[in-house]
Amino acid sequence: MGFSTALSGLKSASTTLSVTGNNIANSQTVG
């Protein structure tokens, strides 16, 4: 149970990071 919770948390954090990175990349582009 604990292990699967940890995996779920890591997956969620990873998704958050990629969304944030994508937003930063988009904010650098004009238009």
Short mmCIF file of C-alpha atoms in Angstrom, two decimals:
data_model
loop_
_atom_site.label_atom_id
_atom_site.label_comp_id
_atom_site.label_asym_id
_atom_site.label_seq_id
_atom_site.Cartn_x
_atom_site.Cartn_y
_atom_site.Cartn_z
CA MET A 1 0.00 0.00 0.00
CA GLY A 2 2.71 2.47 1.01
CA PHE A 3 4.77 1.64 -2.06
CA SER A 4 1.88 2.15 -4.42
CA THR A 5 1.05 5.46 -2.72
CA ALA A 6 4.65 6.58 -3.21
CA LEU A 7 4.54 5.63 -6.89
CA SER A 8 1.29 7.50 -7.34
CA GLY A 9 2.79 10.58 -5.68
CA LEU A 10 5.88 10.43 -7.90
CA LYS A 11 3.76 10.11 -11.01
CA SER A 12 1.67 13.09 -9.94
CA ALA A 13 4.76 15.19 -9.20
CA SER A 14 6.24 14.23 -12.56
CA THR A 15 3.08 15.31 -14.38
CA THR A 16 3.07 18.61 -12.50
CA LEU A 17 6.69 19.23 -13.48
CA SER A 18 6.08 18.57 -17.15
CA VAL A 19 3.02 20.84 -17.19
CA THR A 20 5.00 23.59 -15.46
CA GLY A 21 7.90 23.15 -17.90
CA ASN A 22 5.49 23.29 -20.81
CA ASN A 23 3.93 26.49 -19.49
CA ILE A 24 7.36 28.08 -19.07
CA ALA A 25 8.32 27.06 -22.62
CA ASN A 26 5.07 28.48 -23.97
CA SER A 27 5.53 31.77 -22.14
CA GLN A 28 8.89 32.23 -23.91
CA THR A 29 7.36 32.00 -27.38
CA VAL A 30 5.84 35.05 -29.02
CA GLY A 31 2.21 34.73 -30.04
#
